[in-house]
JSON list of C-alpha atoms and ligand atoms in Angstrom, two decimals:
[
{"chain": "A", "resi": 1, "resn": "MET", "atom": "CA", "xyz": [-49.09, 39.60, 28.94]},
{"chain": "A", "resi": 2, "resn": "VAL", "atom": "CA", "xyz": [-52.08, 38.90, 30.30]},
{"chain": "A", "resi": 3, "resn": "THR", "atom": "CA", "xyz": [-55.21, 37.66, 27.94]},
{"chain": "A", "resi": 4, "resn": "GLY", "atom": "CA", "xyz": [-58.98, 36.67, 28.64]},
{"chain": "A", "resi": 5, "resn": "ILE", "atom": "CA", "xyz": [-61.83, 35.67, 26.67]},
{"chain": "A", "resi": 6, "resn": "PRO", "atom": "CA", "xyz": [-64.08, 39.14, 26.80]},
{"chain": "A", "resi": 7, "resn": "GLY", "atom": "CA", "xyz": [-66.20, 38.81, 30.14]},
{"chain": "A", "resi": 8, "resn": "VAL", "atom": "CA", "xyz": [-64.40, 37.27, 32.31]},
{"chain": "A", "resi": 9, "resn": "GLY", "atom": "CA", "xyz": [-62.75, 40.14, 33.82]},
{"chain": "A", "resi": 10, "resn": "LYS", "atom": "CA", "xyz": [-58.42, 40.09, 33.28]},
{"chain": "A", "resi": 11, "resn": "THR", "atom": "CA", "xyz": [-59.46, 43.95, 33.38]},
{"chain": "A", "resi": 12, "resn": "THR", "atom": "CA", "xyz": [-61.26, 43.69, 36.51]},
{"chain": "A", "resi": 13, "resn": "VAL", "atom": "CA", "xyz": [-58.58, 41.42, 37.89]},
{"chain": "A", "resi": 14, "resn": "LEU", "atom": "CA", "xyz": [-55.43, 43.82, 36.69]},
{"chain": "A", "resi": 15, "resn": "ASN", "atom": "CA", "xyz": [-57.22, 46.66, 38.15]},
{"chain": "A", "resi": 16, "resn": "GLU", "atom": "CA", "xyz": [-56.97, 44.63, 41.31]},
{"chain": "A", "resi": 17, "resn": "LEU", "atom": "CA", "xyz": [-52.82, 43.72, 40.33]},
{"chain": "A", "resi": 18, "resn": "GLN", "atom": "CA", "xyz": [-51.82, 47.38, 40.27]},
{"chain": "A", "resi": 19, "resn": "ASP", "atom": "CA", "xyz": [-53.10, 48.36, 44.23]},
{"chain": "A", "resi": 20, "resn": "LEU", "atom": "CA", "xyz": [-51.35, 45.54, 45.13]},
{"chain": "A", "resi": 21, "resn": "ALA", "atom": "CA", "xyz": [-48.18, 46.50, 42.83]},
{"chain": "A", "resi": 22, "resn": "LYS", "atom": "CA", "xyz": [-48.18, 50.24, 44.67]},
{"chain": "A", "resi": 23, "resn": "GLN", "atom": "CA", "xyz": [-49.46, 48.74, 48.41]},
{"chain": "A", "resi": 24, "resn": "ASN", "atom": "CA", "xyz": [-46.33, 47.09, 47.93]},
{"chain": "A", "resi": 25, "resn": "ARG", "atom": "CA", "xyz": [-44.03, 49.65, 45.86]},
{"chain": "A", "resi": 26, "resn": "VAL", "atom": "CA", "xyz": [-43.59, 47.65, 42.88]},
{"chain": "A", "resi": 27, "resn": "GLY", "atom": "CA", "xyz": [-43.48, 49.43, 39.29]},
{"chain": "A", "resi": 28, "resn": "LEU", "atom": "CA", "xyz": [-45.69, 47.89, 37.19]},
{"chain": "A", "resi": 29, "resn": "ASN", "atom": "CA", "xyz": [-47.33, 50.25, 34.47]},
{"chain": "A", "resi": 30, "resn": "VAL", "atom": "CA", "xyz": [-50.37, 47.72, 32.59]},
{"chain": "A", "resi": 31, "resn": "LEU", "atom": "CA", "xyz": [-51.43, 49.17, 27.98]},
{"chain": "A", "resi": 32, "resn": "ASN", "atom": "CA", "xyz": [-54.08, 47.73, 27.06]},
{"chain": "A", "resi": 33, "resn": "PHE", "atom": "CA", "xyz": [-53.05, 46.39, 23.37]},
{"chain": "A", "resi": 34, "resn": "GLY", "atom": "CA", "xyz": [-56.96, 47.54, 22.34]},
{"chain": "A", "resi": 35, "resn": "THR", "atom": "CA", "xyz": [-56.26, 51.22, 23.98]},
{"chain": "A", "resi": 36, "resn": "ILE", "atom": "CA", "xyz": [-53.20, 51.50, 22.00]},
{"chain": "A", "resi": 37, "resn": "MET", "atom": "CA", "xyz": [-54.79, 50.25, 18.82]},
{"chain": "A", "resi": 38, "resn": "ASN", "atom": "CA", "xyz": [-57.99, 52.26, 19.75]},
{"chain": "A", "resi": 39, "resn": "GLU", "atom": "CA", "xyz": [-56.25, 55.10, 19.79]},
{"chain": "A", "resi": 40, "resn": "ILE", "atom": "CA", "xyz": [-53.41, 54.85, 16.61]},
{"chain": "A", "resi": 41, "resn": "MET", "atom": "CA", "xyz": [-56.85, 53.99, 14.25]},
{"chain": "A", "resi": 42, "resn": "ARG", "atom": "CA", "xyz": [-57.76, 57.42, 15.77]},
{"chain": "A", "resi": 43, "resn": "GLU", "atom": "CA", "xyz": [-54.76, 58.99, 14.50]},
{"chain": "A", "resi": 44, "resn": "LEU", "atom": "CA", "xyz": [-55.28, 57.33, 11.04]},
{"chain": "A", "resi": 45, "resn": "GLY", "atom": "CA", "xyz": [-58.41, 59.43, 10.73]},
{"chain": "A", "resi": 46, "resn": "LYS", "atom": "CA", "xyz": [-60.68, 56.11, 12.22]},
{"chain": "A", "resi": 47, "resn": "GLN", "atom": "CA", "xyz": [-62.37, 56.61, 14.69]},
{"chain": "A", "resi": 48, "resn": "MET", "atom": "CA", "xyz": [-64.35, 53.99, 16.57]},
{"chain": "A", "resi": 49, "resn": "ASN", "atom": "CA", "xyz": [-65.68, 52.17, 19.21]},
{"chain": "A", "resi": 50, "resn": "ARG", "atom": "CA", "xyz": [-63.30, 49.54, 20.43]},
{"chain": "A", "resi": 51, "resn": "ASP", "atom": "CA", "xyz": [-65.51, 46.56, 19.96]},
{"chain": "A", "resi": 52, "resn": "ASP", "atom": "CA", "xyz": [-66.17, 47.36, 16.94]},
{"chain": "A", "resi": 53, "resn": "MET", "atom": "CA", "xyz": [-62.20, 47.58, 16.02]},
{"chain": "A", "resi": 54, "resn": "ARG", "atom": "CA", "xyz": [-62.28, 43.22, 15.23]},
{"chain": "A", "resi": 55, "resn": "ALA", "atom": "CA", "xyz": [-66.03, 44.57, 12.51]},
{"chain": "A", "resi": 56, "resn": "GLN", "atom": "CA", "xyz": [-63.09, 46.09, 10.31]},
{"chain": "A", "resi": 57, "resn": "ASP", "atom": "CA", "xyz": [-61.14, 44.59, 7.57]},
{"chain": "A", "resi": 58, "resn": "ILE", "atom": "CA", "xyz": [-58.06, 42.27, 8.67]},
{"chain": "A", "resi": 59, "resn": "GLU", "atom": "CA", "xyz": [-55.09, 44.30, 6.73]},
{"chain": "A", "resi": 60, "resn": "SER", "atom": "CA", "xyz": [-56.15, 47.07, 8.44]},
{"chain": "A", "resi": 61, "resn": "GLN", "atom": "CA", "xyz": [-56.76, 45.52, 11.25]},
{"chain": "A", "resi": 62, "resn": "ARG", "atom": "CA", "xyz": [-53.29, 43.54, 11.25]},
{"chain": "A", "resi": 63, "resn": "LYS", "atom": "CA", "xyz": [-51.44, 47.41, 10.84]},
{"chain": "A", "resi": 64, "resn": "VAL", "atom": "CA", "xyz": [-52.89, 48.27, 13.84]},
{"chain": "A", "resi": 65, "resn": "GLN", "atom": "CA", "xyz": [-51.73, 45.68, 15.78]},
{"chain": "A", "resi": 66, "resn": "GLU", "atom": "CA", "xyz": [-48.28, 46.31, 14.06]},
{"chain": "A", "resi": 67, "resn": "LEU", "atom": "CA", "xyz": [-48.09, 49.86, 15.19]},
{"chain": "A", "resi": 68, "resn": "ALA", "atom": "CA", "xyz": [-49.38, 48.80, 18.76]},
{"chain": "A", "resi": 69, "resn": "ALA", "atom": "CA", "xyz": [-46.66, 45.90, 18.98]},
{"chain": "A", "resi": 70, "resn": "ASN", "atom": "CA", "xyz": [-44.51, 48.78, 18.11]},
{"chain": "A", "resi": 71, "resn": "GLU", "atom": "CA", "xyz": [-45.91, 51.11, 20.59]},
{"chain": "A", "resi": 72, "resn": "ILE", "atom": "CA", "xyz": [-45.79, 49.22, 23.47]},
{"chain": "A", "resi": 73, "resn": "SER", "atom": "CA", "xyz": [-42.06, 48.10, 22.74]},
{"chain": "A", "resi": 74, "resn": "ASN", "atom": "CA", "xyz": [-41.16, 51.58, 23.08]},
{"chain": "A", "resi": 75, "resn": "ARG", "atom": "CA", "xyz": [-42.77, 52.12, 26.27]},
{"chain": "A", "resi": 76, "resn": "ALA", "atom": "CA", "xyz": [-40.22, 48.69, 28.00]},
{"chain": "A", "resi": 77, "resn": "GLY", "atom": "CA", "xyz": [-37.58, 50.27, 30.56]},
{"chain": "A", "resi": 78, "resn": "GLN", "atom": "CA", "xyz": [-40.57, 51.60, 32.72]},
{"chain": "A", "resi": 79, "resn": "GLY", "atom": "CA", "xyz": [-40.55, 48.96, 35.77]},
{"chain": "A", "resi": 80, "resn": "ILE", "atom": "CA", "xyz": [-42.44, 46.13, 35.56]},
{"chain": "A", "resi": 81, "resn": "ILE", "atom": "CA", "xyz": [-44.93, 45.88, 31.79]},
{"chain": "A", "resi": 82, "resn": "VAL", "atom": "CA", "xyz": [-48.13, 43.96, 31.81]},
{"chain": "A", "resi": 83, "resn": "VAL", "atom": "CA", "xyz": [-50.12, 43.80, 28.63]},
{"chain": "A", "resi": 84, "resn": "ASP", "atom": "CA", "xyz": [-53.71, 43.76, 28.45]},
{"chain": "A", "resi": 85, "resn": "THR", "atom": "CA", "xyz": [-54.95, 41.57, 25.31]},
{"chain": "A", "resi": 86, "resn": "HIS", "atom": "CA", "xyz": [-55.85, 39.19, 24.20]},
{"chain": "A", "resi": 87, "resn": "MET", "atom": "CA", "xyz": [-54.99, 35.51, 22.31]},
{"chain": "A", "resi": 88, "resn": "PHE", "atom": "CA", "xyz": [-57.32, 35.44, 20.24]},
{"chain": "A", "resi": 89, "resn": "VAL", "atom": "CA", "xyz": [-60.42, 38.26, 18.71]},
{"chain": "A", "resi": 90, "resn": "LYS", "atom": "CA", "xyz": [-63.50, 36.78, 16.64]},
{"chain": "A", "resi": 91, "resn": "THR", "atom": "CA", "xyz": [-63.06, 38.59, 13.37]},
{"chain": "A", "resi": 92, "resn": "ALA", "atom": "CA", "xyz": [-65.24, 38.34, 10.53]},
{"chain": "A", "resi": 93, "resn": "VAL", "atom": "CA", "xyz": [-63.27, 36.22, 8.27]},
{"chain": "A", "resi": 94, "resn": "GLY", "atom": "CA", "xyz": [-62.68, 33.86, 11.64]},
{"chain": "A", "resi": 95, "resn": "MET", "atom": "CA", "xyz": [-60.09, 33.26, 14.64]},
{"chain": "A", "resi": 96, "resn": "TRP", "atom": "CA", "xyz": [-57.59, 35.65, 14.11]},
{"chain": "A", "resi": 97, "resn": "ALA", "atom": "CA", "xyz": [-54.63, 35.73, 16.49]},
{"chain": "A", "resi": 98, "resn": "GLY", "atom": "CA", "xyz": [-54.03, 38.72, 18.84]},
{"chain": "A", "resi": 99, "resn": "LEU", "atom": "CA", "xyz": [-50.00, 37.53, 20.06]},
{"chain": "A", "resi": 100, "resn": "PRO", "atom": "CA", "xyz": [-48.62, 36.27, 16.07]},
{"chain": "A", "resi": 101, "resn": "GLN", "atom": "CA", "xyz": [-45.05, 36.01, 15.44]},
{"chain": "A", "resi": 102, "resn": "SER", "atom": "CA", "xyz": [-44.18, 39.25, 14.21]},
{"chain": "A", "resi": 103, "resn": "VAL", "atom": "CA", "xyz": [-46.35, 40.66, 17.63]},
{"chain": "A", "resi": 104, "resn": "LEU", "atom": "CA", "xyz": [-44.96, 38.64, 19.65]},
{"chain": "A", "resi": 105, "resn": "GLN", "atom": "CA", "xyz": [-41.01, 38.90, 18.33]},
{"chain": "A", "resi": 106, "resn": "LYS", "atom": "CA", "xyz": [-41.66, 42.85, 19.01]},
{"chain": "A", "resi": 107, "resn": "LEU", "atom": "CA", "xyz": [-42.61, 41.98, 22.50]},
{"chain": "A", "resi": 108, "resn": "ASN", "atom": "CA", "xyz": [-40.87, 39.62, 23.99]},
{"chain": "A", "resi": 109, "resn": "PRO", "atom": "CA", "xyz": [-42.93, 38.01, 26.77]},
{"chain": "A", "resi": 110, "resn": "ARG", "atom": "CA", "xyz": [-41.57, 36.23, 30.15]},
{"chain": "A", "resi": 111, "resn": "LEU", "atom": "CA", "xyz": [-45.10, 35.56, 31.22]},
{"chain": "A", "resi": 112, "resn": "LEU", "atom": "CA", "xyz": [-48.11, 34.66, 28.77]},
{"chain": "A", "resi": 113, "resn": "VAL", "atom": "CA", "xyz": [-51.41, 34.80, 31.58]},
{"chain": "A", "resi": 114, "resn": "LEU", "atom": "CA", "xyz": [-54.68, 33.19, 31.03]},
{"chain": "A", "resi": 115, "resn": "VAL", "atom": "CA", "xyz": [-57.07, 34.56, 33.03]},
{"chain": "A", "resi": 116, "resn": "GLU", "atom": "CA", "xyz": [-60.39, 31.98, 33.22]},
{"chain": "A", "resi": 117, "resn": "ALA", "atom": "CA", "xyz": [-63.65, 31.47, 34.45]},
{"chain": "A", "resi": 118, "resn": "GLU", "atom": "CA", "xyz": [-66.69, 29.21, 34.56]},
{"chain": "A", "resi": 119, "resn": "PRO", "atom": "CA", "xyz": [-68.22, 28.96, 30.98]},
{"chain": "A", "resi": 120, "resn": "GLU", "atom": "CA", "xyz": [-72.08, 30.33, 32.95]},
{"chain": "A", "resi": 121, "resn": "GLN", "atom": "CA", "xyz": [-69.96, 32.27, 35.14]},
{"chain": "A", "resi": 122, "resn": "ILE", "atom": "CA", "xyz": [-68.70, 34.89, 31.72]},
{"chain": "A", "resi": 123, "resn": "ALA", "atom": "CA", "xyz": [-71.96, 34.22, 29.87]},
{"chain": "A", "resi": 124, "resn": "ALA", "atom": "CA", "xyz": [-73.86, 36.10, 32.99]},
{"chain": "A", "resi": 125, "resn": "ARG", "atom": "CA", "xyz": [-70.66, 38.57, 32.72]},
{"chain": "A", "resi": 126, "resn": "ARG", "atom": "CA", "xyz": [-71.44, 39.11, 29.57]},
{"chain": "A", "resi": 127, "resn": "ARG", "atom": "CA", "xyz": [-74.41, 39.67, 29.94]},
{"chain": "A", "resi": 128, "resn": "GLY", "atom": "CA", "xyz": [-73.88, 42.46, 33.14]},
{"chain": "A", "resi": 129, "resn": "ASP", "atom": "CA", "xyz": [-71.45, 44.70, 30.68]},
{"chain": "A", "resi": 130, "resn": "ALA", "atom": "CA", "xyz": [-74.88, 47.19, 28.85]},
{"chain": "A", "resi": 131, "resn": "ASP", "atom": "CA", "xyz": [-72.27, 49.00, 28.18]},
{"chain": "A", "resi": 132, "resn": "ARG", "atom": "CA", "xyz": [-70.65, 46.95, 25.80]},
{"chain": "A", "resi": 133, "resn": "LYS", "atom": "CA", "xyz": [-70.69, 45.20, 21.99]},
{"chain": "A", "resi": 134, "resn": "ARG", "atom": "CA", "xyz": [-70.05, 41.05, 23.66]},
{"chain": "A", "resi": 135, "resn": "GLU", "atom": "CA", "xyz": [-70.17, 38.39, 21.31]},
{"chain": "A", "resi": 136, "resn": "GLY", "atom": "CA", "xyz": [-73.40, 35.95, 22.43]},
{"chain": "A", "resi": 137, "resn": "ALA", "atom": "CA", "xyz": [-73.14, 34.18, 25.76]},
{"chain": "A", "resi": 138, "resn": "LEU", "atom": "CA", "xyz": [-73.88, 30.82, 24.98]},
{"chain": "A", "resi": 139, "resn": "ALA", "atom": "CA", "xyz": [-71.42, 28.79, 27.50]},
{"chain": "A", "resi": 140, "resn": "ALA", "atom": "CA", "xyz": [-71.38, 26.25, 25.20]},
{"chain": "A", "resi": 141, "resn": "ASP", "atom": "CA", "xyz": [-69.68, 28.60, 22.87]},
{"chain": "A", "resi": 142, "resn": "ILE", "atom": "CA", "xyz": [-67.27, 29.82, 25.69]},
{"chain": "A", "resi": 143, "resn": "GLY", "atom": "CA", "xyz": [-66.32, 26.76, 26.14]},
{"chain": "A", "resi": 144, "resn": "PHE", "atom": "CA", "xyz": [-65.07, 26.17, 23.03]},
{"chain": "A", "resi": 145, "resn": "ASP", "atom": "CA", "xyz": [-63.08, 30.22, 22.99]},
{"chain": "A", "resi": 146, "resn": "LEU", "atom": "CA", "xyz": [-61.61, 28.75, 26.36]},
{"chain": "A", "resi": 147, "resn": "GLU", "atom": "CA", "xyz": [-60.16, 25.95, 24.69]},
{"chain": "A", "resi": 148, "resn": "TRP", "atom": "CA", "xyz": [-58.67, 27.77, 21.93]},
{"chain": "A", "resi": 149, "resn": "SER", "atom": "CA", "xyz": [-57.18, 30.39, 23.36]},
{"chain": "A", "resi": 150, "resn": "ARG", "atom": "CA", "xyz": [-55.69, 27.48, 25.58]},
{"chain": "A", "resi": 151, "resn": "ALA", "atom": "CA", "xyz": [-54.10, 25.96, 22.67]},
{"chain": "A", "resi": 152, "resn": "THR", "atom": "CA", "xyz": [-52.83, 29.67, 21.24]},
{"chain": "A", "resi": 153, "resn": "ALA", "atom": "CA", "xyz": [-50.80, 29.83, 24.15]},
{"chain": "A", "resi": 154, "resn": "ALA", "atom": "CA", "xyz": [-49.46, 26.56, 23.71]},
{"chain": "A", "resi": 155, "resn": "ALA", "atom": "CA", "xyz": [-48.33, 27.52, 20.09]},
{"chain": "A", "resi": 156, "resn": "SER", "atom": "CA", "xyz": [-47.01, 31.30, 22.13]},
{"chain": "A", "resi": 157, "resn": "ALA", "atom": "CA", "xyz": [-45.35, 28.95, 25.16]},
{"chain": "A", "resi": 158, "resn": "ILE", "atom": "CA", "xyz": [-43.34, 27.12, 21.82]},
{"chain": "A", "resi": 159, "resn": "ALA", "atom": "CA", "xyz": [-42.86, 30.63, 20.03]},
{"chain": "A", "resi": 160, "resn": "THR", "atom": "CA", "xyz": [-41.35, 32.41, 22.98]},
{"chain": "A", "resi": 161, "resn": "GLY", "atom": "CA", "xyz": [-40.08, 29.91, 25.56]},
{"chain": "A", "resi": 162, "resn": "ALA", "atom": "CA", "xyz": [-41.93, 31.79, 28.53]},
{"chain": "A", "resi": 163, "resn": "PRO", "atom": "CA", "xyz": [-44.52, 29.77, 30.70]},
{"chain": "A", "resi": 164, "resn": "VAL", "atom": "CA", "xyz": [-47.98, 29.91, 31.18]},
{"chain": "A", "resi": 165, "resn": "LYS", "atom": "CA", "xyz": [-50.27, 30.46, 34.13]},
{"chain": "A", "resi": 166, "resn": "ILE", "atom": "CA", "xyz": [-53.35, 29.36, 34.31]},
{"chain": "A", "resi": 167, "resn": "ILE", "atom": "CA", "xyz": [-55.36, 32.23, 36.55]},
{"chain": "A", "resi": 168, "resn": "ARG", "atom": "CA", "xyz": [-59.42, 31.76, 38.06]},
{"chain": "A", "resi": 169, "resn": "ASN", "atom": "CA", "xyz": [-61.30, 34.46, 38.07]},
{"chain": "A", "resi": 170, "resn": "ASP", "atom": "CA", "xyz": [-64.42, 32.75, 39.81]},
{"chain": "A", "resi": 171, "resn": "ALA", "atom": "CA", "xyz": [-67.54, 34.72, 41.11]},
{"chain": "A", "resi": 172, "resn": "GLY", "atom": "CA", "xyz": [-65.82, 37.38, 43.68]},
{"chain": "A", "resi": 173, "resn": "SER", "atom": "CA", "xyz": [-62.28, 36.33, 43.59]},
{"chain": "A", "resi": 174, "resn": "GLN", "atom": "CA", "xyz": [-61.03, 38.46, 41.45]},
{"chain": "A", "resi": 175, "resn": "LYS", "atom": "CA", "xyz": [-58.80, 40.04, 44.66]},
{"chain": "A", "resi": 176, "resn": "GLN", "atom": "CA", "xyz": [-57.66, 36.16, 44.99]},
{"chain": "A", "resi": 177, "resn": "ALA", "atom": "CA", "xyz": [-56.91, 35.96, 41.72]},
{"chain": "A", "resi": 178, "resn": "ALA", "atom": "CA", "xyz": [-54.79, 39.12, 41.34]},
{"chain": "A", "resi": 179, "resn": "GLN", "atom": "CA", "xyz": [-53.12, 38.13, 44.46]},
{"chain": "A", "resi": 180, "resn": "GLU", "atom": "CA", "xyz": [-51.87, 35.03, 42.67]},
{"chain": "A", "resi": 181, "resn": "LEU", "atom": "CA", "xyz": [-50.96, 36.86, 39.63]},
{"chain": "A", "resi": 182, "resn": "PHE", "atom": "CA", "xyz": [-48.98, 39.37, 41.55]},
{"chain": "A", "resi": 183, "resn": "GLU", "atom": "CA", "xyz": [-47.01, 36.63, 42.78]},
{"chain": "A", "resi": 184, "resn": "SER", "atom": "CA", "xyz": [-46.15, 35.14, 39.58]},
{"chain": "A", "resi": 185, "resn": "ILE", "atom": "CA", "xyz": [-45.48, 38.31, 38.33]},
{"chain": "A", "resi": 186, "resn": "ARG", "atom": "CA", "xyz": [-42.58, 38.91, 41.08]},
{"chain": "A", "resi": 187, "resn": "LYS", "atom": "CA", "xyz": [-41.58, 35.33, 40.89]},
{"chain": "A", "resi": 188, "resn": "MET", "atom": "CA", "xyz": [-40.20, 36.23, 37.15]},
{"chain": "A", "resi": 189, "resn": "VAL", "atom": "CA", "xyz": [-38.89, 39.21, 37.50]},
{"chain": "A", "resi": 190, "resn": "GLY", "atom": "CA", "xyz": [-37.71, 39.05, 40.95]},
{"chain": "A", "resi": 191, "resn": "ALA", "atom": "CA", "xyz": [-39.10, 41.61, 42.63]},
{"chain": "B", "resi": 1, "resn": "AP5", "atom": "P1", "xyz": [-60.25, 44.43, 25.13]},
{"chain": "B", "resi": 1, "resn": "AP5", "atom": "O1", "xyz": [-60.85, 46.42, 25.90]},
{"chain": "B", "resi": 1, "resn": "AP5", "atom": "O2", "xyz": [-59.05, 44.13, 26.01]},
{"chain": "B", "resi": 1, "resn": "AP5", "atom": "O3", "xyz": [-61.47, 44.05, 25.60]},
{"chain": "B", "resi": 1, "resn": "AP5", "atom": "P2", "xyz": [-62.26, 43.29, 25.86]},
{"chain": "B", "resi": 1, "resn": "AP5", "atom": "O4", "xyz": [-61.64, 41.61, 26.34]},
{"chain": "B", "resi": 1, "resn": "AP5", "atom": "O5", "xyz": [-63.22, 43.56, 25.55]},
{"chain": "B", "resi": 1, "resn": "AP5", "atom": "O6", "xyz": [-62.10, 43.65, 27.68]},
{"chain": "B", "resi": 1, "resn": "AP5", "atom": "P3", "xyz": [-63.17, 44.12, 29.29]},
{"chain": "B", "resi": 1, "resn": "AP5", "atom": "O7", "xyz": [-61.82, 44.48, 29.54]},
{"chain": "B", "resi": 1, "resn": "AP5", "atom": "O8", "xyz": [-63.43, 44.89, 28.52]},
{"chain": "B", "resi": 1, "resn": "AP5", "atom": "O9", "xyz": [-63.23, 42.97, 29.61]},
{"chain": "B", "resi": 1, "resn": "AP5", "atom": "P4", "xyz": [-62.60, 41.74, 30.66]},
{"chain": "B", "resi": 1, "resn": "AP5", "atom": "O10", "xyz": [-63.11, 40.09, 30.19]},
{"chain": "B", "resi": 1, "resn": "AP5", "atom": "O11", "xyz": [-60.80, 41.92, 30.43]},
{"chain": "B", "resi": 1, "resn": "AP5", "atom": "O12", "xyz": [-63.81, 41.78, 31.36]},
{"chain": "B", "resi": 1, "resn": "AP5", "atom": "P5", "xyz": [-64.21, 43.05, 32.87]},
{"chain": "B", "resi": 1, "resn": "AP5", "atom": "O13", "xyz": [-62.57, 43.14, 33.77]},
{"chain": "B", "resi": 1, "resn": "AP5", "atom": "O14", "xyz": [-63.94, 44.50, 32.15]},
{"chain": "B", "resi": 1, "resn": "AP5", "atom": "O15", "xyz": [-60.21, 44.78, 23.66]},
{"chain": "B", "resi": 1, "resn": "AP5", "atom": "C1", "xyz": [-60.95, 45.65, 23.08]},
{"chain": "B", "resi": 1, "resn": "AP5", "atom": "C2", "xyz": [-60.89, 45.16, 21.58]},
{"chain": "B", "resi": 1, "resn": "AP5", "atom": "O16", "xyz": [-59.16, 45.29, 21.45]},
{"chain": "B", "resi": 1, "resn": "AP5", "atom": "C3", "xyz": [-60.95, 43.59, 21.63]},
{"chain": "B", "resi": 1, "resn": "AP5", "atom": "O17", "xyz": [-62.03, 43.44, 20.33]},
{"chain": "B", "resi": 1, "resn": "AP5", "atom": "C4", "xyz": [-59.85, 43.78, 19.43]},
{"chain": "B", "resi": 1, "resn": "AP5", "atom": "O18", "xyz": [-60.47, 44.28, 18.45]},
{"chain": "B", "resi": 1, "resn": "AP5", "atom": "C5", "xyz": [-58.28, 44.89, 19.47]},
{"chain": "B", "resi": 1, "resn": "AP5", "atom": "N1", "xyz": [-57.26, 43.49, 20.63]},
{"chain": "B", "resi": 1, "resn": "AP5", "atom": "C6", "xyz": [-56.49, 44.35, 21.98]},
{"chain": "B", "resi": 1, "resn": "AP5", "atom": "N2", "xyz": [-55.62, 43.15, 21.78]},
{"chain": "B", "resi": 1, "resn": "AP5", "atom": "C7", "xyz": [-56.10, 42.83, 20.80]},
{"chain": "B", "resi": 1, "resn": "AP5", "atom": "C8", "xyz": [-54.37, 42.48, 19.93]},
{"chain": "B", "resi": 1, "resn": "AP5", "atom": "N3", "xyz": [-53.07, 41.52, 20.80]},
{"chain": "B", "resi": 1, "resn": "AP5", "atom": "N4", "xyz": [-54.45, 41.95, 18.39]},
{"chain": "B", "resi": 1, "resn": "AP5", "atom": "C9", "xyz": [-55.51, 42.31, 17.79]},
{"chain": "B", "resi": 1, "resn": "AP5", "atom": "N5", "xyz": [-56.32, 43.27, 18.78]},
{"chain": "B", "resi": 1, "resn": "AP5", "atom": "C10", "xyz": [-56.50, 43.21, 20.15]},
{"chain": "B", "resi": 1, "resn": "AP5", "atom": "O19", "xyz": [-65.59, 42.47, 33.20]},
{"chain": "B", "resi": 1, "resn": "AP5", "atom": "C11", "xyz": [-66.52, 41.49, 33.17]},
{"chain": "B", "resi": 1, "resn": "AP5", "atom": "C12", "xyz": [-67.30, 42.27, 33.79]},
{"chain": "B", "resi": 1, "resn": "AP5", "atom": "O20", "xyz": [-67.53, 41.37, 35.12]},
{"chain": "B", "resi": 1, "resn": "AP5", "atom": "C13", "xyz": [-67.28, 43.73, 35.00]},
{"chain": "B", "resi": 1, "resn": "AP5", "atom": "O21", "xyz": [-68.68, 43.36, 34.86]},
{"chain": "B", "resi": 1, "resn": "AP5", "atom": "C14", "xyz": [-66.70, 43.11, 36.34]},
{"chain": "B", "resi": 1, "resn": "AP5", "atom": "O22", "xyz": [-67.65, 43.70, 37.01]},
{"chain": "B", "resi": 1, "resn": "AP5", "atom": "C15", "xyz": [-67.54, 41.16, 36.38]},
{"chain": "B", "resi": 1, "resn": "AP5", "atom": "N6", "xyz": [-66.80, 40.79, 37.14]},
{"chain": "B", "resi": 1, "resn": "AP5", "atom": "C16", "xyz": [-65.41, 40.53, 36.89]},
{"chain": "B", "resi": 1, "resn": "AP5", "atom": "N7", "xyz": [-64.43, 39.82, 37.43]},
{"chain": "B", "resi": 1, "resn": "AP5", "atom": "C17", "xyz": [-65.28, 39.39, 38.52]},
{"chain": "B", "resi": 1, "resn": "AP5", "atom": "C18", "xyz": [-64.66, 38.67, 39.79]},
{"chain": "B", "resi": 1, "resn": "AP5", "atom": "N8", "xyz": [-64.22, 37.97, 40.16]},
{"chain": "B", "resi": 1, "resn": "AP5", "atom": "N9", "xyz": [-66.05, 38.08, 40.28]},
{"chain": "B", "resi": 1, "resn": "AP5", "atom": "C19", "xyz": [-68.29, 38.95, 39.66]},
{"chain": "B", "resi": 1, "resn": "AP5", "atom": "N10", "xyz": [-67.85, 39.81, 38.60]},
{"chain": "B", "resi": 1, "resn": "AP5", "atom": "C20", "xyz": [-66.36, 39.80, 38.12]}
]
């Protein structure tokens, strides 16, 4: 389970991870939780931008979150599955767990990863992503979000028994971040 706040660069790191897996002939499949939720919403007749999903009422999001977890769980058993998701989502009514107990039970993660970077770097990356509807880019707010992610990861670690690995995605070091992630996954699954 690879998580990180918006703009930290987890998708960039996961793209590098997929290249590494190919080079090393390791079967690894990355599934993006948000993309699966977006597809389910479309099937339910609610087509929308991925950045608008967190603005929906919480019960609709919860229903789709559960369906997405079912879908991911159904795809297990095809080599190593890496899920690109969030420890929490900022909704209109507050910080909402991306991986509540019910989702953790369905997905049963073996490793919980937090991708992190300096708040100022995350703010700059958000400002640079013109094609996305990103949250505000105040470094102080981003610092709080990083702390909240760690607190949520600690709770998830207790609930699942899975270790938490923190991976730094500093400026220009996405390949090193992916290498560290790849090694952690290999150690965890013995690949
Ligand atoms: P999702 O698509 O995961 O949203 P996101 O966090 O915005 O993810 P991105 O992949 O777009 O951002 P990123 O931080 O990975 O950054 P990127 O690699 O692009 O989720 C969408 C929605 O789905 C959520 O809002 C939520 O509604 C829903 N959702 C998802 N999971 C859920 C769950 N479990 N429960 C409920 N809802 C859920 O990089 C950003 C920028 O930084 C880029 O410009 C990149 O070039 C740059 N960059 C990256 N790394 C570096 C580096 N090392 N040095 C310099 N620049 C870098």
